[in-house]
Each structure stands twice: as C-alpha cells, then as structure tokens.
C-alpha cells in the first residue's frame, strides 16, 4: 500500500465480531493492504490506549469518540452498529428500574457506549448510585456473587446471562431504538490522523475488503475466532458474529452516521460528552 511501509499497530478486542472482521487483514489476505501488528484488549483498555494516542488503528467505543477526534479519524468500515444488539442492565434477582435507586453498578468502562446509554436512560428513569469499572467478562460473576446490585453487560453476555441466574432490568438498545427509531452505535474503528488522508482512505478500504472476505467464506476465520473467544461455545460465537457484523460493518452509510450523530448529539445536549464533529469527521459513505 503506497504511503504505508512499516506495520501498523492495530488494537481490537478478542471478541468474535472483531476477530471475524479483521482476520483477513491480520493474516495478510487482503490484497495490497498494509501489514499490521495486532494487540488484543478489552474495550475499556482500547479506549484508554486511543486516548493516549498509542495505536495507529483501533476499535473504540462510540461513547469515547468525542474525546478522540483531534487525533483520530472515524473509518466507515469495521465497526459495530445495529439493531437488537444493545447492552443489558442485569441484576441477581428480579428488580424493576425503580428498585435500582442508589444501586451500586458494575460497568465495562467510563467512556463505553454502554455506560453512556445507561446514563441517558437513568436520567429518565432512576438516580443510580456508585459505579465501578470492571473488565466486561468479570461483571456477571460479580453480580451473581452479590458484589454489585446490578451490572451493565455487553458482547456475548446478552446470550449467556441466564446461565448465571441473572435477570434483565432493561435492554438499553431496545430502549434507544424505541425512543429514537435509530440503530445503536456501539464500536467504531478509528485511524490516526497523522497517517495522512491517502493512507487513511486506503486503510478504510482494506478493512472493508477484510469484512467482505470474512463473509465470503466464514470457515477460513473460524479457528482464529474460536482461539480468541475465551472458551466460548461455538454456537454463541456464531450468534455473536451474526448479530454484531452486518451491513453497517461493511459501510457505516448515511443511516449509520445519522445514528452516531443522534447518540452523541443527545449526549452532548445532556452534558455527558464534548460537543463537536461526529460522524462527519471521517471518510464519506460509499
């Protein structure tokens, strides 16, 4: 790829949607794409790495995007946005929203989209108590064992929480869609602005082609996906990919950009994120 000579540092999560999407790029299967050195972290760690400018290309929460746009540009491809895929607020015993007044809650990160949605929802529903950040895979066990009144979960937890004996208080994606009519923006792919416009456009194209190669033959990436999915049941991994990898992943498009602007505009109006450029601060929709 012209303009990119050294391997790019790429930060993604080990979740099935990310490993599925980036398998072809990571393994040099995308023609004329730059080489990448991949680093796996959970989403809270990725948000913090991006805030420190430590990676060239990185998966981040849309909830973190307003703090990153001085140094990073939003890509059109590779992210997670859709319907029926939002975070869940769970408790150890059946409880209503009103029962959560003052509740101590575990969340997967202070600048995650999940926590942003929780605060928007709570502003209309209940005054929450103390919030602690835990790695997302530790939240359900902590709630089950009584360490927290409630937990905010993401990723494959929406499929597996009944096995922990937990109960759903609210599906924040369902709440968001019912309130706005918009799909829910979860995770974005951003590239360092210092790479230059030409290189960023080429990277975006390489990510899109990686998505298309993954769809063309899902069996090619299967071992890679399962090796990073924390002993996840293969059926759960498949359901995870089917839910989180969709046409918005190939290209954010006008509807996806409207969803991003809707979420971050509403959050800015509530004083939860800085105001400024949002989905327009990246490559145009194809």
Coordinates of C-alpha atoms in Angstrom, one line a residue:
X1 CA 0.0 0.0 0.0
X2 CA 1.5 3.3 -1.1
X3 CA 2.4 5.6 1.8
X4 CA 2.4 2.8 4.4
X5 CA 5.7 1.0 4.7
X6 CA 6.1 -0.2 8.4
X7 CA 3.4 -2.4 10.0
X8 CA 0.5 -0.5 11.5
X9 CA -0.3 -1.1 15.2
X10 CA -3.9 -2.4 15.3
X11 CA -5.9 -2.6 18.6
X12 CA -9.1 -4.8 18.7
X13 CA -10.9 -6.9 21.2
X14 CA -10.7 -10.7 21.2
X15 CA -14.5 -10.8 20.8
X16 CA -15.8 -12.9 17.8
X17 CA -17.0 -9.9 15.8
X18 CA -13.6 -8.2 15.8
X19 CA -11.6 -11.4 15.1
X20 CA -14.0 -12.3 12.3
X21 CA -13.8 -8.8 10.7
X22 CA -10.1 -8.4 11.0
X23 CA -8.9 -12.0 10.3
X24 CA -8.1 -11.4 6.6
X25 CA -6.3 -8.1 7.3
X26 CA -4.3 -9.5 10.2
X27 CA -3.3 -12.6 8.1
X28 CA -2.2 -10.7 5.0
X29 CA -5.1 -12.0 2.9
X30 CA -6.3 -8.5 1.8
X31 CA -4.5 -7.7 -1.5
X32 CA -2.2 -4.7 -1.2
X33 CA -3.2 -3.9 2.3
X34 CA -0.6 -2.8 4.9
X35 CA 0.8 -5.3 7.3
X36 CA -0.5 -4.9 10.9
X37 CA 0.7 -5.9 14.3
X38 CA -2.4 -6.7 16.3
X39 CA -2.9 -6.1 20.0
X40 CA -5.9 -7.6 21.9
X41 CA -7.5 -5.7 24.8
X42 CA -11.0 -5.2 26.2
X43 CA -12.9 -2.1 25.1
X44 CA -12.1 0.0 28.1
X45 CA -8.4 -0.6 27.6
X46 CA -8.7 0.2 23.9
X47 CA -10.4 3.5 24.7
X48 CA -7.6 4.4 27.1
X49 CA -4.9 3.4 24.5
X50 CA -6.6 5.6 21.9
X51 CA -6.8 8.5 24.4
X52 CA -3.0 8.2 24.8
X53 CA -2.5 8.1 21.0
X54 CA -0.7 4.7 21.3
X55 CA -2.2 2.9 18.3
X56 CA -2.4 3.6 14.6
X57 CA -5.8 1.9 14.0
X58 CA -8.0 1.0 17.0
X59 CA -11.5 -0.2 17.9
X60 CA -13.1 2.3 20.3
X61 CA -16.5 2.9 21.9
X62 CA -18.7 5.5 20.1
X63 CA -19.1 6.9 23.6
X64 CA -15.4 7.7 23.6
X65 CA -15.3 9.2 20.1
X66 CA -15.8 12.9 21.0
X67 CA -12.6 12.9 23.1
X68 CA -10.6 11.3 20.2
X69 CA -11.4 13.2 17.1
X70 CA -8.5 15.6 17.4
X71 CA -6.0 12.8 16.9
X72 CA -8.1 10.1 15.2
X73 CA -10.4 9.9 12.2
X74 CA -13.5 7.7 12.1
X75 CA -13.5 5.0 9.5
X76 CA -16.6 4.0 7.5
X77 CA -15.8 0.2 7.9
X78 CA -15.2 -2.3 10.6
X79 CA -17.3 -1.1 13.4
X80 CA -20.3 -2.4 15.3
X81 CA -23.7 -0.8 14.9
X82 CA -27.1 -2.3 14.5
X83 CA -30.5 -3.2 16.0
X84 CA -31.3 -5.7 18.7
X85 CA -27.6 -5.6 19.9
X86 CA -27.6 -3.2 22.8
X87 CA -26.1 -3.6 26.3
X88 CA -28.2 -5.1 29.1
X89 CA -28.6 -4.0 32.7
X90 CA -28.8 -7.1 34.9
X91 CA -29.5 -8.0 38.5
X92 CA -29.1 -11.0 40.6
X93 CA -32.9 -11.1 41.5
X94 CA -35.8 -9.7 39.5
X95 CA -36.0 -6.0 40.1
X96 CA -37.7 -3.0 38.4
X97 CA -36.0 0.2 37.4
X98 CA -37.5 1.9 40.5
X99 CA -35.8 -0.7 42.7
X100 CA -32.4 0.5 41.5
X101 CA -32.4 3.9 43.1
X102 CA -28.9 4.3 44.7
X103 CA -27.8 0.9 43.3
X104 CA -24.1 0.1 43.1
X105 CA -23.4 -0.9 39.5
X106 CA -20.5 -2.5 37.7
X107 CA -19.9 -1.1 34.2
X108 CA -17.4 -2.1 31.4
X109 CA -15.8 1.4 31.1
X110 CA -16.4 5.0 31.9
X111 CA -16.4 6.0 28.2
X112 CA -18.1 3.0 26.7
X113 CA -21.2 3.4 24.7
X114 CA -22.9 1.1 27.2
X115 CA -22.3 3.4 30.1
X116 CA -23.3 6.5 28.0
X117 CA -26.6 4.8 27.2
X118 CA -27.1 3.8 30.9
X119 CA -26.7 7.5 31.9
X120 CA -29.1 8.7 29.2
X121 CA -31.7 6.0 30.3
X122 CA -31.2 6.7 34.0
X123 CA -31.8 10.4 33.5
X124 CA -35.4 9.5 32.6
X125 CA -35.8 6.5 35.0
X126 CA -33.9 6.4 38.2
X127 CA -31.0 8.0 40.1
X128 CA -28.2 5.5 40.2
X129 CA -25.6 5.1 43.0
X130 CA -21.9 4.3 42.8
X131 CA -20.4 2.9 39.6
X132 CA -17.3 0.8 39.4
X133 CA -15.4 -0.2 36.2
X134 CA -14.7 -4.0 35.7
X135 CA -13.5 -5.9 32.8
X136 CA -16.6 -6.9 30.9
X137 CA -16.1 -10.6 31.5
X138 CA -16.0 -10.2 35.2
X139 CA -19.3 -8.3 35.6
X140 CA -21.7 -11.2 35.5
X141 CA -19.9 -13.3 38.1
X142 CA -19.6 -10.2 40.3
X143 CA -23.3 -9.6 40.2
X144 CA -24.1 -13.2 40.6
X145 CA -21.9 -13.4 43.7
X146 CA -23.5 -10.3 45.3
X147 CA -20.6 -7.9 44.8
X148 CA -22.9 -5.4 43.0
X149 CA -26.6 -4.6 42.9
X150 CA -26.5 -4.6 39.1
X151 CA -24.2 -5.0 36.2
X152 CA -24.1 -3.4 32.7
X153 CA -23.1 -6.1 30.2
X154 CA -22.0 -6.1 26.6
X155 CA -20.9 -8.5 23.9
X156 CA -21.8 -12.2 24.2
X157 CA -23.3 -11.6 27.7
X158 CA -26.6 -10.9 26.1
X159 CA -26.7 -14.6 25.1
X160 CA -25.2 -16.2 28.2
X161 CA -26.6 -14.2 31.2
X162 CA -29.4 -16.7 32.1
X163 CA -26.7 -19.3 32.8
X164 CA -25.5 -17.0 35.6
X165 CA -29.0 -16.9 37.1
X166 CA -29.3 -13.1 36.3
X167 CA -32.3 -11.1 35.3
X168 CA -32.7 -8.3 32.8
X169 CA -33.9 -4.9 34.0
X170 CA -33.6 -3.1 30.7
X171 CA -32.3 -3.7 27.2
X172 CA -30.7 -0.3 26.5
X173 CA -30.5 -1.0 22.8
X174 CA -34.3 -1.7 22.8
X175 CA -34.8 1.4 24.9
X176 CA -32.7 3.5 22.5
X177 CA -34.4 2.2 19.3
X178 CA -37.8 2.7 20.8
X179 CA -37.0 6.2 21.9
X180 CA -35.3 7.4 18.7
X181 CA -36.1 5.0 16.0
X182 CA -32.3 4.8 15.3
X183 CA -30.0 1.8 15.3
X184 CA -27.5 1.7 18.1
X185 CA -23.8 2.7 17.5
X186 CA -21.6 0.6 19.7
X187 CA -18.0 0.3 18.5
X188 CA -16.1 2.4 15.9
X189 CA -12.8 1.9 14.1
X190 CA -10.6 5.0 14.0
X191 CA -7.2 5.7 12.4
X192 CA -4.5 8.1 13.5
X193 CA -4.8 11.4 11.6
X194 CA -1.1 11.7 11.3
X195 CA -1.1 8.8 8.8
X196 CA -2.5 11.2 6.2
X197 CA -5.7 11.3 4.2
X198 CA -4.5 9.0 1.5
X199 CA -3.3 6.3 3.8
X200 CA -6.4 6.5 6.0
X201 CA -8.6 6.1 2.9
X202 CA -6.6 3.0 1.9
X203 CA -6.8 1.6 5.4
X204 CA -10.6 2.1 5.4
X205 CA -10.8 0.2 2.0
X206 CA -8.6 -2.6 3.4
X207 CA -10.9 -3.0 6.4
X208 CA -14.0 -3.1 4.2
X209 CA -12.4 -5.8 2.0
X210 CA -11.4 -7.8 5.1
X211 CA -15.1 -7.8 6.1
X212 CA -16.1 -8.9 2.6
X213 CA -13.6 -11.7 2.7
X214 CA -14.9 -12.9 6.1
X215 CA -18.4 -13.1 4.7
X216 CA -17.3 -14.8 1.5
X217 CA -16.0 -17.9 3.5
X218 CA -16.6 -17.8 7.2
X219 CA -14.9 -21.1 7.7
X220 CA -11.5 -19.5 6.9
X221 CA -11.5 -17.4 10.1
X222 CA -13.3 -19.9 12.4
X223 CA -10.3 -21.4 14.2
X224 CA -8.9 -17.9 14.7
X225 CA -12.2 -16.6 16.1
X226 CA -12.6 -19.5 18.5
X227 CA -9.0 -19.4 19.7
X228 CA -9.6 -15.8 21.0
X229 CA -13.1 -16.2 22.3
X230 CA -12.4 -17.2 25.8
X231 CA -13.7 -20.8 25.5
X232 CA -17.0 -19.5 24.2
X233 CA -19.4 -22.1 22.9
X234 CA -19.1 -22.1 19.0
X235 CA -22.8 -21.6 18.7
X236 CA -22.6 -18.5 20.9
X237 CA -19.7 -17.2 18.8
X238 CA -21.7 -17.7 15.6
X239 CA -24.7 -15.9 17.1
X240 CA -22.4 -13.1 18.3
X241 CA -21.0 -12.6 14.8
X242 CA -24.4 -12.8 13.2
X243 CA -25.7 -10.0 15.5
X244 CA -22.8 -7.6 15.5
X245 CA -21.4 -8.0 12.0
X246 CA -23.8 -6.6 9.5
X247 CA -24.1 -4.1 6.6
X248 CA -23.1 -1.3 8.9
X249 CA -19.8 -3.1 9.5
X250 CA -19.1 -3.1 5.8
X251 CA -20.0 0.6 5.5
X252 CA -21.4 2.9 8.1
X253 CA -23.5 4.7 5.4
X254 CA -25.9 7.5 5.9
X255 CA -28.2 5.7 8.3
X256 CA -25.3 4.7 10.5
X257 CA -23.9 8.3 10.5
X258 CA -27.3 9.6 11.5
X259 CA -27.4 7.1 14.4
X260 CA -23.9 8.3 15.6
X261 CA -24.9 11.9 15.3
X262 CA -28.2 11.1 17.2
X263 CA -26.4 9.4 20.1
X264 CA -23.6 11.9 20.5
X265 CA -25.8 14.9 19.9
X266 CA -28.2 13.8 22.6
X267 CA -25.3 13.0 24.9
X268 CA -23.8 16.4 24.3
X269 CA -27.1 18.2 25.0
X270 CA -27.1 16.3 28.3
X271 CA -23.6 17.5 29.1
X272 CA -22.2 13.9 29.0
X273 CA -19.7 14.3 26.1
X274 CA -18.0 17.3 24.4
X275 CA -19.7 18.9 21.5
X276 CA -18.0 18.9 18.1
X277 CA -17.7 16.9 14.9
X278 CA -19.0 13.4 15.0
X279 CA -19.7 11.0 12.1
X280 CA -18.8 13.7 9.5
X281 CA -15.2 13.5 10.8
X282 CA -14.3 10.6 8.6
X283 CA -14.4 9.1 5.1
X284 CA -17.6 9.7 3.2
X285 CA -20.1 6.8 2.9
X286 CA -19.6 4.8 -0.3

